[in-house]
PDB file of C-alpha atoms in Angstrom:
ATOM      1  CA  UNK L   1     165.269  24.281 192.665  1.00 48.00           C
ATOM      2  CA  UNK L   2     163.231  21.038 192.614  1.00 48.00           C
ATOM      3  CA  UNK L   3     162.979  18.677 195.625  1.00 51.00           C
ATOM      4  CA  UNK L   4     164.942  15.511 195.691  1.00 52.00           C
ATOM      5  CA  UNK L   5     163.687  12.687 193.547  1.00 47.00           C
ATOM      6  CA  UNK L   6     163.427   9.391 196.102  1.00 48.00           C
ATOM      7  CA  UNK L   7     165.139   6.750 195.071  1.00 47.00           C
ATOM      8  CA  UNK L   8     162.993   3.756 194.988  1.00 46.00           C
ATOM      9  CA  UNK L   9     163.955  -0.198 195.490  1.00 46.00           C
ATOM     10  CA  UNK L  10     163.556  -2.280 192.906  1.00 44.00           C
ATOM     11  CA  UNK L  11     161.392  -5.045 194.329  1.00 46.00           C
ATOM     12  CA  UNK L  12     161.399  -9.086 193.246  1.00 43.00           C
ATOM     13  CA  UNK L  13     158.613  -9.749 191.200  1.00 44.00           C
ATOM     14  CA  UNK L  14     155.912 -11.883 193.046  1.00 44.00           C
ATOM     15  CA  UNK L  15     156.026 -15.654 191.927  1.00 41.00           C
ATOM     16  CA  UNK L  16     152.296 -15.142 190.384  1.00 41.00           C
ATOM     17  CA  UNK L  17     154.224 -12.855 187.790  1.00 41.00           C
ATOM     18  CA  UNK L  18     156.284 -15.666 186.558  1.00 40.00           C
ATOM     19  CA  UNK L  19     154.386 -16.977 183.613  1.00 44.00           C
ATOM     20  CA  UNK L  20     152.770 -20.351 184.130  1.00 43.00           C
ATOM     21  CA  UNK L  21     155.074 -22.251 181.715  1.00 42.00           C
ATOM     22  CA  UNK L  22     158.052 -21.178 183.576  1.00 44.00           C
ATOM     23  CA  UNK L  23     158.256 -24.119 185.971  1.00 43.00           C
ATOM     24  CA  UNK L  24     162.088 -24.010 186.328  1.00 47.00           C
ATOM     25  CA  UNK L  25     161.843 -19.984 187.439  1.00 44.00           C
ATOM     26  CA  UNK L  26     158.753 -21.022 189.857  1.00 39.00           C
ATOM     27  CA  UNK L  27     161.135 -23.245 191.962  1.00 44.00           C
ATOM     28  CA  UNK L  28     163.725 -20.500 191.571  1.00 47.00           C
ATOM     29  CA  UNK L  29     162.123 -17.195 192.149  1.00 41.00           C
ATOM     30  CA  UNK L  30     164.579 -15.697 193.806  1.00 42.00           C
ATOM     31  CA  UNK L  31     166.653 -15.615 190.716  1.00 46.00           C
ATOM     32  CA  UNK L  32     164.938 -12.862 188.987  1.00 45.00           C
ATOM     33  CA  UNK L  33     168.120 -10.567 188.979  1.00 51.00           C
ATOM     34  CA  UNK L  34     167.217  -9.569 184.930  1.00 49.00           C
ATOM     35  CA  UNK L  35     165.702  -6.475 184.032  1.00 59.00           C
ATOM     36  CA  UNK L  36     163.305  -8.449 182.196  1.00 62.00           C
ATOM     37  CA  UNK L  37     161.756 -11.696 182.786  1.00 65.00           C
ATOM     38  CA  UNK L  38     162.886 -15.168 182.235  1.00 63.00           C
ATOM     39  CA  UNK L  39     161.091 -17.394 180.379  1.00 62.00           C
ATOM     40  CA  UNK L  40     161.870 -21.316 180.913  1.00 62.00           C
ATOM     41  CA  UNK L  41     162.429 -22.909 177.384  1.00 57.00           C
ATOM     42  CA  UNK L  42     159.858 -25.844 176.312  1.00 56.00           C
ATOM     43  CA  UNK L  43     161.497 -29.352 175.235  1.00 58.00           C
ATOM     44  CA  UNK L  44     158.829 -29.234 172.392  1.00 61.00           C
ATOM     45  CA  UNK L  45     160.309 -26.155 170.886  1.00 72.00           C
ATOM     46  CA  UNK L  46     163.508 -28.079 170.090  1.00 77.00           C
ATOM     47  CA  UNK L  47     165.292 -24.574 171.717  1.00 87.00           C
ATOM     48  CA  UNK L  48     169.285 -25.129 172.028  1.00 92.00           C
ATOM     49  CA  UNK L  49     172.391 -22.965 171.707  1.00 94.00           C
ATOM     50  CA  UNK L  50     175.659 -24.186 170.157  1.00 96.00           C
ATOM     51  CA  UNK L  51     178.754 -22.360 171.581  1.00 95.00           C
ATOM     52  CA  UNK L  52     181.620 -21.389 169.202  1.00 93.00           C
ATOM     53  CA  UNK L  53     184.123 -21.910 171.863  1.00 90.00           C
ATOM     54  CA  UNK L  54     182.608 -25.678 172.327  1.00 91.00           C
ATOM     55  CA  UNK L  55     182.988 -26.557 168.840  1.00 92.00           C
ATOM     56  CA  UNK L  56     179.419 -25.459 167.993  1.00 93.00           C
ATOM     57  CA  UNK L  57     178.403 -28.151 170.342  1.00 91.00           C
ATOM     58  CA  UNK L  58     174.389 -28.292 171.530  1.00 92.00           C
ATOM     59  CA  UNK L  59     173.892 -27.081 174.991  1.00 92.00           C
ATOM     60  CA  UNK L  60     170.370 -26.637 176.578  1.00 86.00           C
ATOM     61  CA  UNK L  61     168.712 -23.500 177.505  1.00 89.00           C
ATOM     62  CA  UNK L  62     167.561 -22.904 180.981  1.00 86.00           C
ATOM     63  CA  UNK L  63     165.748 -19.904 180.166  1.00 87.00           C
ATOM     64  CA  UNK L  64     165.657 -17.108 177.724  1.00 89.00           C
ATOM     65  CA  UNK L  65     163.942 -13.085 178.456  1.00 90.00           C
ATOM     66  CA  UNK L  66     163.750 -10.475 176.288  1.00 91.00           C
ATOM     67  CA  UNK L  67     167.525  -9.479 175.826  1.00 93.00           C
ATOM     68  CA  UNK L  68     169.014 -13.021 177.357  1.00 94.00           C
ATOM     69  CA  UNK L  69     169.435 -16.617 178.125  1.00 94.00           C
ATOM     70  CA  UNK L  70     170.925 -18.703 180.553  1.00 93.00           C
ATOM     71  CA  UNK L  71     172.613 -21.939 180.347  1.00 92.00           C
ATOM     72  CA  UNK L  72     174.309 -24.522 181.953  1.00 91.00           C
ATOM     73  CA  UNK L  73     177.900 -26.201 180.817  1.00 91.00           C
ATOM     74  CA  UNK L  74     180.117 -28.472 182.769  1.00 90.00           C
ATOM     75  CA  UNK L  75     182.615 -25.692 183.542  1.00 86.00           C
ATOM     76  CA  UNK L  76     182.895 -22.023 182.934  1.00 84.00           C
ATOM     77  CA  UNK L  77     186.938 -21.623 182.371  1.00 86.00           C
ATOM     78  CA  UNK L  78     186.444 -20.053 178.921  1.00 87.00           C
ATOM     79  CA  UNK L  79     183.751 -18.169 179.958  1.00 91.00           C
ATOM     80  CA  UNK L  80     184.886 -15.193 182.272  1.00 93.00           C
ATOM     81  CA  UNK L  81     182.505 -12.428 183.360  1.00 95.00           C
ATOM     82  CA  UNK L  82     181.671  -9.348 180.679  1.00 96.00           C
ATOM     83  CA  UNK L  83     183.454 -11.441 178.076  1.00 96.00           C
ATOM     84  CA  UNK L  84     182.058 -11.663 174.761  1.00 96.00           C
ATOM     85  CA  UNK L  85     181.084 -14.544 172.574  1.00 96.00           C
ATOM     86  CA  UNK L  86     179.665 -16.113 169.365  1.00 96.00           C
ATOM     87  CA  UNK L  87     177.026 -18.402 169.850  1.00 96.00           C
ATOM     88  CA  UNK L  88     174.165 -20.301 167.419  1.00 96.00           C
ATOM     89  CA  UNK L  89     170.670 -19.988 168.814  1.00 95.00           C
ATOM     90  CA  UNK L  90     168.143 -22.599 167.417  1.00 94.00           C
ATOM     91  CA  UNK L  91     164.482 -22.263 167.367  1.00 89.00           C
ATOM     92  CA  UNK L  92     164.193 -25.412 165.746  1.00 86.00           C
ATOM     93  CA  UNK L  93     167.239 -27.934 164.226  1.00 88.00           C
ATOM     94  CA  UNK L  94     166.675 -26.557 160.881  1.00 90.00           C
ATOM     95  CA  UNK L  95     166.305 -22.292 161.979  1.00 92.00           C
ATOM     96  CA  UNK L  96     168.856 -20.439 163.970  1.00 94.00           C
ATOM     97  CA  UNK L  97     170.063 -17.020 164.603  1.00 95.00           C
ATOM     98  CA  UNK L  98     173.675 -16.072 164.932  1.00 95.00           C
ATOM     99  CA  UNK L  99     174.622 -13.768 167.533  1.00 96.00           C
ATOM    100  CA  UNK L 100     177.176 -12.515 170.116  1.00 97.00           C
ATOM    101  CA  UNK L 101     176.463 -12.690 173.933  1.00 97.00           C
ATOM    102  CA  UNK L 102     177.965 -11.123 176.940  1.00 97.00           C
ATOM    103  CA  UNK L 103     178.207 -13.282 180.132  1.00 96.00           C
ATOM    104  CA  UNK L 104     176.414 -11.637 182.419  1.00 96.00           C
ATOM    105  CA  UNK L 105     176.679 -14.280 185.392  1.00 94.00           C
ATOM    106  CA  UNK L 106     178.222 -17.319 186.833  1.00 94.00           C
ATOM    107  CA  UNK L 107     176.671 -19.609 189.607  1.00 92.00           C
ATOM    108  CA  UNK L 108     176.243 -23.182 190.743  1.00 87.00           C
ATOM    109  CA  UNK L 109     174.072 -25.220 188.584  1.00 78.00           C
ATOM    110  CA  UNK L 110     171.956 -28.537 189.263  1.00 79.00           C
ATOM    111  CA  UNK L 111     173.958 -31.971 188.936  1.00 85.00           C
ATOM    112  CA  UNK L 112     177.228 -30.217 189.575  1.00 86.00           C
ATOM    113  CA  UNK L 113     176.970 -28.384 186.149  1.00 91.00           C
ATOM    114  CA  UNK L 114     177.760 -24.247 186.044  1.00 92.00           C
ATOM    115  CA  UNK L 115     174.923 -22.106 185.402  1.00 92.00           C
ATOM    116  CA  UNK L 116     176.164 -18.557 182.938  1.00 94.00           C
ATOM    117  CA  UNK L 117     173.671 -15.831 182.430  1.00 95.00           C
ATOM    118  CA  UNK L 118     174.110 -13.965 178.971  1.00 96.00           C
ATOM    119  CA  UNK L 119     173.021 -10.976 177.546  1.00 97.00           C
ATOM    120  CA  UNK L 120     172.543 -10.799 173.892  1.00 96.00           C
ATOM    121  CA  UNK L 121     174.716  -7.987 172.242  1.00 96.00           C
ATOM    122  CA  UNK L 122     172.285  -7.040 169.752  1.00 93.00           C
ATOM    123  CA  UNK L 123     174.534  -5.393 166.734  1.00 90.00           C
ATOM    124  CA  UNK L 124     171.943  -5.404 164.332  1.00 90.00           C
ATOM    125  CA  UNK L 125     167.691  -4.047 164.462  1.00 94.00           C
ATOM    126  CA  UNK L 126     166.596  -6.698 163.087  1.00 95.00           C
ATOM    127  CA  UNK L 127     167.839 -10.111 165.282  1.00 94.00           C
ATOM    128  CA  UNK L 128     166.965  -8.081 168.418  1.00 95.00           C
ATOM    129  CA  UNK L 129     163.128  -8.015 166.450  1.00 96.00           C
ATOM    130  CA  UNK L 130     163.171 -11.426 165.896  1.00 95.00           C
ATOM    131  CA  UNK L 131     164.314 -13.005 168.811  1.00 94.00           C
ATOM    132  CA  UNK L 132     161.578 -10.463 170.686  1.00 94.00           C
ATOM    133  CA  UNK L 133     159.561 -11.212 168.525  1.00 95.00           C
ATOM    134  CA  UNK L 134     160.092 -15.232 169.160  1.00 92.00           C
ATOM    135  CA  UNK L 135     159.907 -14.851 173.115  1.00 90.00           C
ATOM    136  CA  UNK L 136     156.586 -12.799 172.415  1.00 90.00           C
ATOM    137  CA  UNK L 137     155.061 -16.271 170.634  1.00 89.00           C
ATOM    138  CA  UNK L 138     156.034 -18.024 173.706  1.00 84.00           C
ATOM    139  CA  UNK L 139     154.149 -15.662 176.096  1.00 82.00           C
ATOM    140  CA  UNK L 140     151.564 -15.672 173.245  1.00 84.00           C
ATOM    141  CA  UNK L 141     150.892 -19.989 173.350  1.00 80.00           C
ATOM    142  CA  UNK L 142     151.176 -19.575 177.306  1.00 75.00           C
ATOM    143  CA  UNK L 143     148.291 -17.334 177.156  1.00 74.00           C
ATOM    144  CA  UNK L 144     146.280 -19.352 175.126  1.00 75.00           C
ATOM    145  CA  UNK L 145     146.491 -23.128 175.587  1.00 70.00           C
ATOM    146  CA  UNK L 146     147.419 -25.358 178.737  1.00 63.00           C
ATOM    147  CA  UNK L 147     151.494 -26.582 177.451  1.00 54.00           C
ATOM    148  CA  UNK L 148     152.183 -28.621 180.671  1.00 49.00           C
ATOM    149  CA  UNK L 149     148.686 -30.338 180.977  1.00 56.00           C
ATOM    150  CA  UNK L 150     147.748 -31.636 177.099  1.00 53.00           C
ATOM    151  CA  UNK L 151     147.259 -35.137 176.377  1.00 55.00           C
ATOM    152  CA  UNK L 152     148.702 -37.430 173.112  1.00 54.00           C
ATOM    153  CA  UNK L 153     146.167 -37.978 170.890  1.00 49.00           C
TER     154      UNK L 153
END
């Protein structure tokens, strides 16, 4: 027989792990409940999700990881835990990618709004490579120029 395996705690990431771009998650590090890491969405990427259920109306991202998002509407009534539902998510005004999310949490947003945590229900290889692949150019720019500090030319 082999000895018990230990069961070990998974522990909160430190707040250096949060990339430097993530302001939002910086103030918030206590929210890192994901198995993978949220990334706060830049104004400059023009990032926005239009929700089926809201008449494909434009709602902002808080944050986005590997296999989610999160973000905040002015009520959650339609939007029960586990349920399922069709969403647009824009790169850009002109690019999107259509997919189906699960909602994976409810909780108080700022200025009285209500914060839902999704997970992406990938159904096909090839959005779940893409939007990867998209999150991966974010951590990519973090890496390699200064997005909060740059000056207009």
């Amino acid at each position: 027989m082999s000895p018990k395996a230990k069961k070990v705690k998974k522990k909160t990431p430190p707040r250096s792990s949060i990339k430097k771009w993530d302001k939002k998650a910086v103030g918030n590090a206590r929210q890192e409940r994901r198995s993978h890491q949220r990334r706060g969405v830049l104004d400059t990427f023009h990032v926005f999700l239009c929700l089926k259920e809201r008449g494909w109306g434009k709602f902002h991202l808080r944050d986005i990881s590997e296999n989610g998002f999160a973000f905040e509407i002015e009520s959650a009534g339609e939007y029960p835990m586990n349920s399922i539902h069709e969403c647009h998510f824009f790169i850009n005004p002109g690019l999107y990618l259509p997919m189906n999310f699960r909602v994976a949490h409810i909780g108080s947003g700022e200025q009285g709004l209500v914060h839902v945590g999704a997970h992406i229900q990938f159904g096909d290889a090839r959005l779940k490579k893409v939007f990867q692949s998209f999150v991966k150019l974010l951590d990519e720019l973090a890496g390699a120029t200064d997005l909060y500090n740059h000056k207009e030319l």
